[in-house]
Coordinates of C-alpha atoms and ligand atoms in Angstrom, one line a residue:
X1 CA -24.4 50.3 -37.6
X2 CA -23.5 47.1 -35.8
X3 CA -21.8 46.3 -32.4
X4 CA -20.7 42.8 -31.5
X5 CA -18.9 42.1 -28.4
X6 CA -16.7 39.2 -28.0
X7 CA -13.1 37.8 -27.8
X8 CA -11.4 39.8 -30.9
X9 CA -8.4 38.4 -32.6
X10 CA -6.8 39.6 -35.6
X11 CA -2.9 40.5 -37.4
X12 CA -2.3 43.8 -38.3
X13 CA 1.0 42.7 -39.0
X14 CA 2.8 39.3 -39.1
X15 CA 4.5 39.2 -36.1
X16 CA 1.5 39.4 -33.2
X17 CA -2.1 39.3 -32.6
X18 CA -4.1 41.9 -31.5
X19 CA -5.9 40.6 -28.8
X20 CA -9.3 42.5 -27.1
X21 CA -10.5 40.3 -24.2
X22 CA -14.3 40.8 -23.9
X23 CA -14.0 43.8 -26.7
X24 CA -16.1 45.6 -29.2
X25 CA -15.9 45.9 -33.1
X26 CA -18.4 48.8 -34.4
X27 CA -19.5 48.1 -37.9
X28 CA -20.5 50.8 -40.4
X29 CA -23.7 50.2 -43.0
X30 CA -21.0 50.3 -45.5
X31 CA -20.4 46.7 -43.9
X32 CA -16.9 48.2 -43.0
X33 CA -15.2 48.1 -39.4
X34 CA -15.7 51.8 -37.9
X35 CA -13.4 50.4 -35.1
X36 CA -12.0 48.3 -32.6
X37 CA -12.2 49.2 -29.0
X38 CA -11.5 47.4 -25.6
X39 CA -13.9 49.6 -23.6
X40 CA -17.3 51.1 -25.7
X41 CA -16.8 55.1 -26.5
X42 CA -19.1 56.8 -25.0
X43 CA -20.9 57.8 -28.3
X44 CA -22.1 54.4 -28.5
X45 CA -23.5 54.1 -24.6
X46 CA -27.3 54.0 -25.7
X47 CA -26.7 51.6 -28.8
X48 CA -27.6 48.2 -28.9
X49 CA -24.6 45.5 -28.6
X50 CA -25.0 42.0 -30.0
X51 CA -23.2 40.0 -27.2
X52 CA -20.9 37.0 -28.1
X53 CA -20.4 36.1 -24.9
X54 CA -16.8 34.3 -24.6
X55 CA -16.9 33.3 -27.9
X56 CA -13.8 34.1 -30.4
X57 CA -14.0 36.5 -32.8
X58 CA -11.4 37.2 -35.7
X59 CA -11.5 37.5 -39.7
X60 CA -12.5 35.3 -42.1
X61 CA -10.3 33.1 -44.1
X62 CA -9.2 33.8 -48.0
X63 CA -8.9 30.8 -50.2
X64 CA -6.5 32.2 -52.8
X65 CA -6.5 29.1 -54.8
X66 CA -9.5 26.5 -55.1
X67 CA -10.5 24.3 -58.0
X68 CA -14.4 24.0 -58.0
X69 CA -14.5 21.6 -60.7
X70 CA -12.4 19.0 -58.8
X71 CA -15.4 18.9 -56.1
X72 CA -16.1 15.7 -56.9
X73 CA -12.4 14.5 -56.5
X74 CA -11.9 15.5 -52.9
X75 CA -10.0 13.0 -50.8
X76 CA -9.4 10.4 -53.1
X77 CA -6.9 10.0 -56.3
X78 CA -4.1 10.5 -54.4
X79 CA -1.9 8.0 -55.8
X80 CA -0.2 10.0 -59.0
X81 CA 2.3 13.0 -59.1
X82 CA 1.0 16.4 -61.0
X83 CA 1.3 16.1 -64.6
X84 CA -0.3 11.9 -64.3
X85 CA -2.4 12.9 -62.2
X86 CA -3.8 15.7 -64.1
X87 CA -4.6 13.5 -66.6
X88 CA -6.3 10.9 -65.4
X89 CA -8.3 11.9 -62.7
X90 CA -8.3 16.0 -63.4
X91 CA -9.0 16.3 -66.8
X92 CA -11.9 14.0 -67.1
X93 CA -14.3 15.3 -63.8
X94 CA -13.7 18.9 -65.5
X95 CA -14.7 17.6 -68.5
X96 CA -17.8 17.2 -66.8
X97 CA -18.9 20.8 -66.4
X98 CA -19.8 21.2 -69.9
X99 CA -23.3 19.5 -68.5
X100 CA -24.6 22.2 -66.5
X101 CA -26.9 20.6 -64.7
X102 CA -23.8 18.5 -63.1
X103 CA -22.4 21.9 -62.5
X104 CA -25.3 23.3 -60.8
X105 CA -25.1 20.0 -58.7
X106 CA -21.6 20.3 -57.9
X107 CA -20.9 23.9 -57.6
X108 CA -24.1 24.2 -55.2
X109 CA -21.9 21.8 -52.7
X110 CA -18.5 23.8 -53.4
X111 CA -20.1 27.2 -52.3
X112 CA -21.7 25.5 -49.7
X113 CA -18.3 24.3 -48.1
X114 CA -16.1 27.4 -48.6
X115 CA -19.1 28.5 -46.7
X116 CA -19.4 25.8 -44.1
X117 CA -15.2 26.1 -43.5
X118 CA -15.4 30.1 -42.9
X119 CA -14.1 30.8 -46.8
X120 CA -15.8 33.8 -47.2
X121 CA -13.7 35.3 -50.2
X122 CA -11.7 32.9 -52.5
X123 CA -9.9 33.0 -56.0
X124 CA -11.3 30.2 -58.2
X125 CA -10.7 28.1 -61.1
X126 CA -13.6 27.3 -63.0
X127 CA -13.3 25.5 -66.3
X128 CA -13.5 26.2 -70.1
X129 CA -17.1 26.0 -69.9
X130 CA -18.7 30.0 -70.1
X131 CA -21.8 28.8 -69.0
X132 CA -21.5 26.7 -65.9
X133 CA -19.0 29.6 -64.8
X134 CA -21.3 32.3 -64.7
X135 CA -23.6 29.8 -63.0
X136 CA -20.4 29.6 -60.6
X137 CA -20.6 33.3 -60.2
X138 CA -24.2 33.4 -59.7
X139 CA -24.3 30.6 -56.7
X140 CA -21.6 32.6 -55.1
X141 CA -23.2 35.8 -55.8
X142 CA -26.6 34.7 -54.4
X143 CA -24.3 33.0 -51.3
X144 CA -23.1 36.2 -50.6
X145 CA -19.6 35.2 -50.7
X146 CA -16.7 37.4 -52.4
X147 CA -14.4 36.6 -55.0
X148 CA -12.8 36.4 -58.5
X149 CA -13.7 33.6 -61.0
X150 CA -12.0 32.4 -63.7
X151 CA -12.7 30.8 -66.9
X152 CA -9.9 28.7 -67.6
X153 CA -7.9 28.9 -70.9
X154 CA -6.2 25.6 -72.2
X155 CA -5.4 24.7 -75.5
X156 CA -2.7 22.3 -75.6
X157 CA -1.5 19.3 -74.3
X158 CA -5.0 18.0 -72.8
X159 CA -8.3 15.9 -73.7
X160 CA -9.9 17.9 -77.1
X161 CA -13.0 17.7 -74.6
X162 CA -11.3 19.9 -72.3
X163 CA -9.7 22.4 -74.7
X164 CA -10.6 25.5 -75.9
X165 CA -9.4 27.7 -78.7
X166 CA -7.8 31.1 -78.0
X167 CA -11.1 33.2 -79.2
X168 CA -13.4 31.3 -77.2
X169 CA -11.2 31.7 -74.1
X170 CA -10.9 35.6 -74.1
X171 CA -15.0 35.7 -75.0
X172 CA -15.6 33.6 -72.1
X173 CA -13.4 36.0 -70.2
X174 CA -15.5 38.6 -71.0
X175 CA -18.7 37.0 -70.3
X176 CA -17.7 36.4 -67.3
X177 CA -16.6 40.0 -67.0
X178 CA -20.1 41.2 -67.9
X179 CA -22.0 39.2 -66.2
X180 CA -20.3 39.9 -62.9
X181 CA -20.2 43.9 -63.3
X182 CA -23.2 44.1 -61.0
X183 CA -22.4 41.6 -58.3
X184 CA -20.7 43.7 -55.3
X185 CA -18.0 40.9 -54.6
X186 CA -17.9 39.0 -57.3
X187 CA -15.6 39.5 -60.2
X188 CA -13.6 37.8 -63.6
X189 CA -9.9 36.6 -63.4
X190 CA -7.8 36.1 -66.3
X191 CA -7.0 32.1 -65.5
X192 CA -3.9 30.7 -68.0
X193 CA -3.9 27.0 -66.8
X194 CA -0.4 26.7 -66.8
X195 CA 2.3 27.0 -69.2
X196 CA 2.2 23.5 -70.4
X197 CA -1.4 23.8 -71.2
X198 CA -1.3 27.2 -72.7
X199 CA 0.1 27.7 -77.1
X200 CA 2.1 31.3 -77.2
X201 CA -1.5 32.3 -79.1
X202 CA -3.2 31.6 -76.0
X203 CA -0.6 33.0 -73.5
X204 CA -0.4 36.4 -76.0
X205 CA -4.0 36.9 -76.1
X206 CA -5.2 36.3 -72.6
X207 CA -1.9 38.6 -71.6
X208 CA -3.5 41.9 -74.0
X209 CA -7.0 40.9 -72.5
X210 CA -5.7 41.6 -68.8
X211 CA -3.5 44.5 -69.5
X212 CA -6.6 45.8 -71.7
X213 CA -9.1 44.7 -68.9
X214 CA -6.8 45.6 -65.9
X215 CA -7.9 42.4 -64.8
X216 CA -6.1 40.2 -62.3
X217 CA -4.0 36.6 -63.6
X218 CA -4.2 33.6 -61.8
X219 CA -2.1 30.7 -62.3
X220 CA 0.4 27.8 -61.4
X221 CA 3.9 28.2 -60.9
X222 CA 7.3 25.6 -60.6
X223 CA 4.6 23.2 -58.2
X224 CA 6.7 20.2 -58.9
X225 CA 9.8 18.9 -61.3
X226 CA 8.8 17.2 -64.1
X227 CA 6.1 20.4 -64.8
X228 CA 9.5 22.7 -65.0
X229 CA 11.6 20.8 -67.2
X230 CA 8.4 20.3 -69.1
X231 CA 8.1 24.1 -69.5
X232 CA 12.2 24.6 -69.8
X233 CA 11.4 22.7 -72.8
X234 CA 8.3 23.9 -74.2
X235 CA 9.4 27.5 -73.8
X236 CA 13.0 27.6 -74.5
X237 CA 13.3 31.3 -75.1
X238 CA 12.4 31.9 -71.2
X239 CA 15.2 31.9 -68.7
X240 CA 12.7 30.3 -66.3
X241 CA 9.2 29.1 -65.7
X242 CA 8.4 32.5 -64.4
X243 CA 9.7 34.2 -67.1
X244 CA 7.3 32.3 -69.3
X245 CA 4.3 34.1 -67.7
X246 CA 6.1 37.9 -67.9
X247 CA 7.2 37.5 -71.5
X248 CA 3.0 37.4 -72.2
X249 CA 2.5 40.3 -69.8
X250 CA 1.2 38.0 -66.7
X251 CA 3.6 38.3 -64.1
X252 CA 2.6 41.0 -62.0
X253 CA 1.5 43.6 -64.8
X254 CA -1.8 43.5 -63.1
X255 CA -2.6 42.0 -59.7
X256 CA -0.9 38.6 -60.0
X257 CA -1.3 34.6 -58.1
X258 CA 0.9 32.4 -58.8
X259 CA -0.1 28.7 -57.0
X260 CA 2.9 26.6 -55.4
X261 CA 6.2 28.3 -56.2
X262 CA 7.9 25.4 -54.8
X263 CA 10.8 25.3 -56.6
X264 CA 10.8 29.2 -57.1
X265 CA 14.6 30.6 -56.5
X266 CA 17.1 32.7 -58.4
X267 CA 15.7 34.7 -61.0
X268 CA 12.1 33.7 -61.0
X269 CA 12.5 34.8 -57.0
X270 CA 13.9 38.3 -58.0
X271 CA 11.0 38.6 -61.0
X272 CA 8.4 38.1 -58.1
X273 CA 9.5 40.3 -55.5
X274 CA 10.2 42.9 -58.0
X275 CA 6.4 42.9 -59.8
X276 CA 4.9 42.0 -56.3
X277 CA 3.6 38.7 -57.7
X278 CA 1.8 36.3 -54.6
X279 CA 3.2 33.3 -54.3
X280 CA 0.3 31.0 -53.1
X281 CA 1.2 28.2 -50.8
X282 CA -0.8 25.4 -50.7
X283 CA 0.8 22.8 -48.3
X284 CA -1.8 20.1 -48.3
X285 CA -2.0 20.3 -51.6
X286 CA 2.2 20.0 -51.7
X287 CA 2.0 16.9 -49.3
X288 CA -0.6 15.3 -51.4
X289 CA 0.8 15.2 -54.6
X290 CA 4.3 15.1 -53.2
X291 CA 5.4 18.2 -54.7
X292 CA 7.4 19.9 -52.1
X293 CA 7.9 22.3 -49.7
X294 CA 7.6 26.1 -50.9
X295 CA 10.6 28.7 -49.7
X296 CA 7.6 30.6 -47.5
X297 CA 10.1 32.1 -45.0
X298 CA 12.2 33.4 -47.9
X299 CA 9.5 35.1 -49.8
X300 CA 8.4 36.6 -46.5
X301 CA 12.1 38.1 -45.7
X302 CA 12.4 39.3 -49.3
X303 CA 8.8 41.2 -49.2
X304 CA 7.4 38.7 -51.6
X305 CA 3.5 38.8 -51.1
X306 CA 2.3 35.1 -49.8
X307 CA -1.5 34.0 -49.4
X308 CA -2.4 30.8 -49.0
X309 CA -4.9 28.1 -50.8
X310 CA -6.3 25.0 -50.4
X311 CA -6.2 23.7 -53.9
X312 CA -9.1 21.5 -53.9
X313 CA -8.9 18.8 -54.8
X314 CA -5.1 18.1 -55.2
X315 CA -5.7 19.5 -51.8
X316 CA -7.9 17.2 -49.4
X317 CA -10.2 20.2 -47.6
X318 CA -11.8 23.1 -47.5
X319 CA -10.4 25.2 -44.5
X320 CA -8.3 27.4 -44.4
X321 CA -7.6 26.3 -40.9
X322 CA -6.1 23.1 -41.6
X323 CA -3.9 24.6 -44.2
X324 CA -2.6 27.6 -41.5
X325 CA -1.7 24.6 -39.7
X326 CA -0.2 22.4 -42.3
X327 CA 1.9 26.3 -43.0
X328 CA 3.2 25.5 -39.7
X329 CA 4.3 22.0 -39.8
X330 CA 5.6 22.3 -43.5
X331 CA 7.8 25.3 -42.6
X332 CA 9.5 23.3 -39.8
X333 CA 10.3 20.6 -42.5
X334 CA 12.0 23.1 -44.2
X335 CA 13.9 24.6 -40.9
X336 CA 15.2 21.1 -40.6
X337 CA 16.1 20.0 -44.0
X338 CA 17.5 23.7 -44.8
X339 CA 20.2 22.8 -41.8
X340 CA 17.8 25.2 -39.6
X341 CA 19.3 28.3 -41.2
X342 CA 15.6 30.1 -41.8
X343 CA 13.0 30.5 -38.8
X344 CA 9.6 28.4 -38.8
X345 CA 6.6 30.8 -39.2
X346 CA 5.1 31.5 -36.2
X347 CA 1.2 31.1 -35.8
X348 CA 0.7 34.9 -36.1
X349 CA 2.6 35.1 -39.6
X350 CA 0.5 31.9 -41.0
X351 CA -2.8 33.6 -39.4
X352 CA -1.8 37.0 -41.2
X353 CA -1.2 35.1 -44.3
X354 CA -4.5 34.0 -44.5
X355 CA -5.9 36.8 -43.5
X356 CA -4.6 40.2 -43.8
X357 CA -2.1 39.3 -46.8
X358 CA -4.8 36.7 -48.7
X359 CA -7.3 39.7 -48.2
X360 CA -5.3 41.8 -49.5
X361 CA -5.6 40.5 -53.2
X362 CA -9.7 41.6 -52.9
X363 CA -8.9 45.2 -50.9
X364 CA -9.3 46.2 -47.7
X365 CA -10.1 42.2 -46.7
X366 CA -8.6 40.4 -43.4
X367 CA -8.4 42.5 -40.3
X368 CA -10.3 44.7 -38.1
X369 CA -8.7 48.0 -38.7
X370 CA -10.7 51.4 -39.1
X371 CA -11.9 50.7 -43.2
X372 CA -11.4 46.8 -43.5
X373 CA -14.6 44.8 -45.0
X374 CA -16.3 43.3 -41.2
X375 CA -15.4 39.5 -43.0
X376 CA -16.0 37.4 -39.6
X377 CA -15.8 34.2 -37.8
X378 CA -17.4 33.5 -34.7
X379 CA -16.0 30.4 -32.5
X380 CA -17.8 28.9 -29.8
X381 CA -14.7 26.9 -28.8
X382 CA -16.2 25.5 -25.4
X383 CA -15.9 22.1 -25.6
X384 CA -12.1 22.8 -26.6
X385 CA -11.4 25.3 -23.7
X386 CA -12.0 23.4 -21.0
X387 CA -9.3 24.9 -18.9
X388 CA -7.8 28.6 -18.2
X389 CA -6.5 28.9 -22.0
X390 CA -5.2 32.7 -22.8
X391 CA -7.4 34.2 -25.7
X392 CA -4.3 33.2 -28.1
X393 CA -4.3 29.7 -26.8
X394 CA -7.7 28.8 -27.8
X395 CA -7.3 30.6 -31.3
X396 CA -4.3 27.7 -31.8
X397 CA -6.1 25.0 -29.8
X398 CA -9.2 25.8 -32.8
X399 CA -6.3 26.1 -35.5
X400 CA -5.2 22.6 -34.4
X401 CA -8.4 20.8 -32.9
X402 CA -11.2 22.5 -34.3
X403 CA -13.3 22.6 -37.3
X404 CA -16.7 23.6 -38.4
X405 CA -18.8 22.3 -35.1
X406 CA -17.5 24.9 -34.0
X407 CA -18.0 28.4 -36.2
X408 CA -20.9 29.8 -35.5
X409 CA -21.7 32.9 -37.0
X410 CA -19.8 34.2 -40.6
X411 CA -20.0 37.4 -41.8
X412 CA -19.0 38.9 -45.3
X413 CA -19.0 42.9 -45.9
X414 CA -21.1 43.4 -42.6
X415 CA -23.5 40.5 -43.4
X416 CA -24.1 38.1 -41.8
X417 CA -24.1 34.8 -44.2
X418 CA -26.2 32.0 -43.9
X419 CA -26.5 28.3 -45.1
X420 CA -25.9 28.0 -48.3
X421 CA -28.6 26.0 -50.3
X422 CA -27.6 22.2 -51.7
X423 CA -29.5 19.7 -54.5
X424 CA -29.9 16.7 -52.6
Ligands
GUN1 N1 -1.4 22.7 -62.6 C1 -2.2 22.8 -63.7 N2 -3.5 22.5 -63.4 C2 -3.5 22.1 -62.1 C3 -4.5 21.7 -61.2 O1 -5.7 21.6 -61.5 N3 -4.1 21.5 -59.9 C4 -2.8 21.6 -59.5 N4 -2.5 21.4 -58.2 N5 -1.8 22.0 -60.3 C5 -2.2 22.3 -61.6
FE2 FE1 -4.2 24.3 -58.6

């Protein structure tokens, strides 16, 4: 058991924090939260407390969409819309990862900084390459960090050196599968690129192998305009982009993420809230590619699960952070271009996204309630609180002015989570 003491913040529902000023959190062996408590019970008077001092406490962030193979591309190549841009600056880095030395290279530094940003569970795209996504799965394994990996399955419409055939995408699967059965947070994701890279083959196959599997689906989802007609016209028998993904079984048969959602309304809005599908916003991501601005508020009102992601490298960062705040600002463009008919989020409703409802998608992730993983941050936030700031003020001032001078301590299932190791 474990007792830390410090300024405890977390959502155990949208609309406010839960606040413990100088507070406890009691941690079981399991790595779980026993409890939250402003004063210590008296059952744990003669136990030893590891004091935070006035530092912040809260949970972890979830990255429910990241692109390890575009490590490479962060923060540049920002000049082209999706489908362009894809293909000449996407395509060719993953092209890369078939060299797994380069991989090893690469995905050291991507574990590294989901680490260094306080990502300590993620859902990630890897590429068609089996082996350099084990390798993926072992870095993160070895990090200590939790999450679901996917192989990706593509077999149309891209580079023949970044295409794989339908067999070789399900055995990758189930490589992957196999060789993450023993890792405690690490497991395989079922990871259709998108429709426009995916033949019906693929789609049917990799739809039997999650329903067989019960394994979870990742993919993208109506992120820009040109991608939907695209689809409109490469799948004429669905009635919409999302109905692409359900006619192969993907759409919320098994846990489902769905990246962007943009331009999701009408019936591909109804097919998600009714097979609890996640729309995953990723705003920078949206900003950088000029995509647009995803209907969070309306998902959110219609019980639509949301999460967010930072899409390296179509988005420009790692944390988390940055895109709670970019959550904020985007949904205020939307307030004022939708006449201001639908509320702004509020900063507990983006924190809760990516906590509580990202955790969600990996179990009891994301808040500090009796039976959540203990997934931590710790914030010395002293050079940003120079003044009488509320508890709740200096978790927004961090939000908006911090970054990763500033964390710490991180924590995943109860343990605590150290550096992880880089090739120079
Ligand atoms: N749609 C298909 N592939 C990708 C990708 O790598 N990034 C983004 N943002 N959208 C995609
Ligand atoms: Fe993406």
């Amino acid at each position: 058991m474990k007792i830390y003491r410090a300024n405890i913040l977390f959502t155990p529902t949208p609309e406010a924090f839960k606040v413990l000023e100088h507070g406890y959190v009691v941690v079981g062996d399991d790595g779980n939260v026993v409890d939250t408590y402003q004063t210590l019970p008296e059952q744990y008077a003669n136990e030893r407390v590891i004091d935070f001092g006035d530092r912040l406490l809260m949970p972890a962030m979830n990255d429910l969409h990241v692109h390890a193979p575009q490590y490479r591309n962060l923060g540049i190549a920002m000049d082209l819309e999706l489908l362009p841009w894809l293909n000449a600056y996407t395509f060719p880095e993953e092209t890369k990862y078939k060299d797994i030395g380069y991989a090893e290279k690469m995905y050291r530094r991507f574990v590294r900084d989901l680490w260094k940003m306080g990502t300590m569970r993620a859902a990630i795209f890897a590429t068609i390459h089996p082996e350099a996504t084990c390798l993926l799965a072992d870095l993160l394994n070895e990090a200590g960090l939790g999450g679901m990996v996917g192989l990706v399955g593509m077999d149309r419409n891209g580079p023949d050196t970044l295409s794989n055939t339908v067999e070789e995408a399900v055995e990758g699967t189930k490589r992957v599968m196999e060789h993450t059965k023993n890792m405690p947070l690490i497991s395989a994701i079922v990871t259709p690129r998108f429709i426009p890279s995916c033949t019906p083959e693929m789609m049917t196959a990799l739809g039997e192998l999650a329903n067989e599997y019960k394994l979870p689906v990742q993919s993208h989802l109506s992120e820009n305009q040109s991608e939907i007609a695209w689809v409109a016209e490469l799948e004429p028998e669905s009635t919409c982009y999302g109905d692409a993904y359900l006619r192969y079984n993907m759409f919320g048969q098994t846990p489902t993420l769905m990246a962007h959602c943009c331009y999701t309304s009408g019936e591909e809005f109804e097919l998600m809230r009714k097979n609890g599908v996640f729309a995953v916003h990723c705003p920078t991501s949206n900003c950088n590619l000029g995509s647009g601005i995803a209907p969070i508020r309306r998902f959110l009102s219609a019980g639509v699960p949301v999460a967010l992601g930072s899409d390296v490298s179509a988005g420009s960062g790692f944390s988390i952070f940055r895109v709670i705040h970019y959550t904020l600002q985007m949904s205020k463009m939307k307030w004022v271009h939708g006449g201001h008919k639908e509320a702004f989020l509020s900063l507990s409703e983006a924190f809760y996204l990516a906590t509580k409802s990202g955790g969600s998608f990996f179990g009891k992730v994301g808040s500090f309630e009796p039976g959540y993983a203990f997934d931590a941050l710790v914030v010395d936030d002293s050079d940003l609180n120079f003044d009488n700031y509320s508890i709740q003020h200096r978790l927004e001032r961090y939000i908006y002015l911090g970054d990763d001078r500033q964390l710490t301590h991180r924590f995943c299932q109860g343990k605590e989570i150290p550096a992880p190791r880089i090739i120079e």
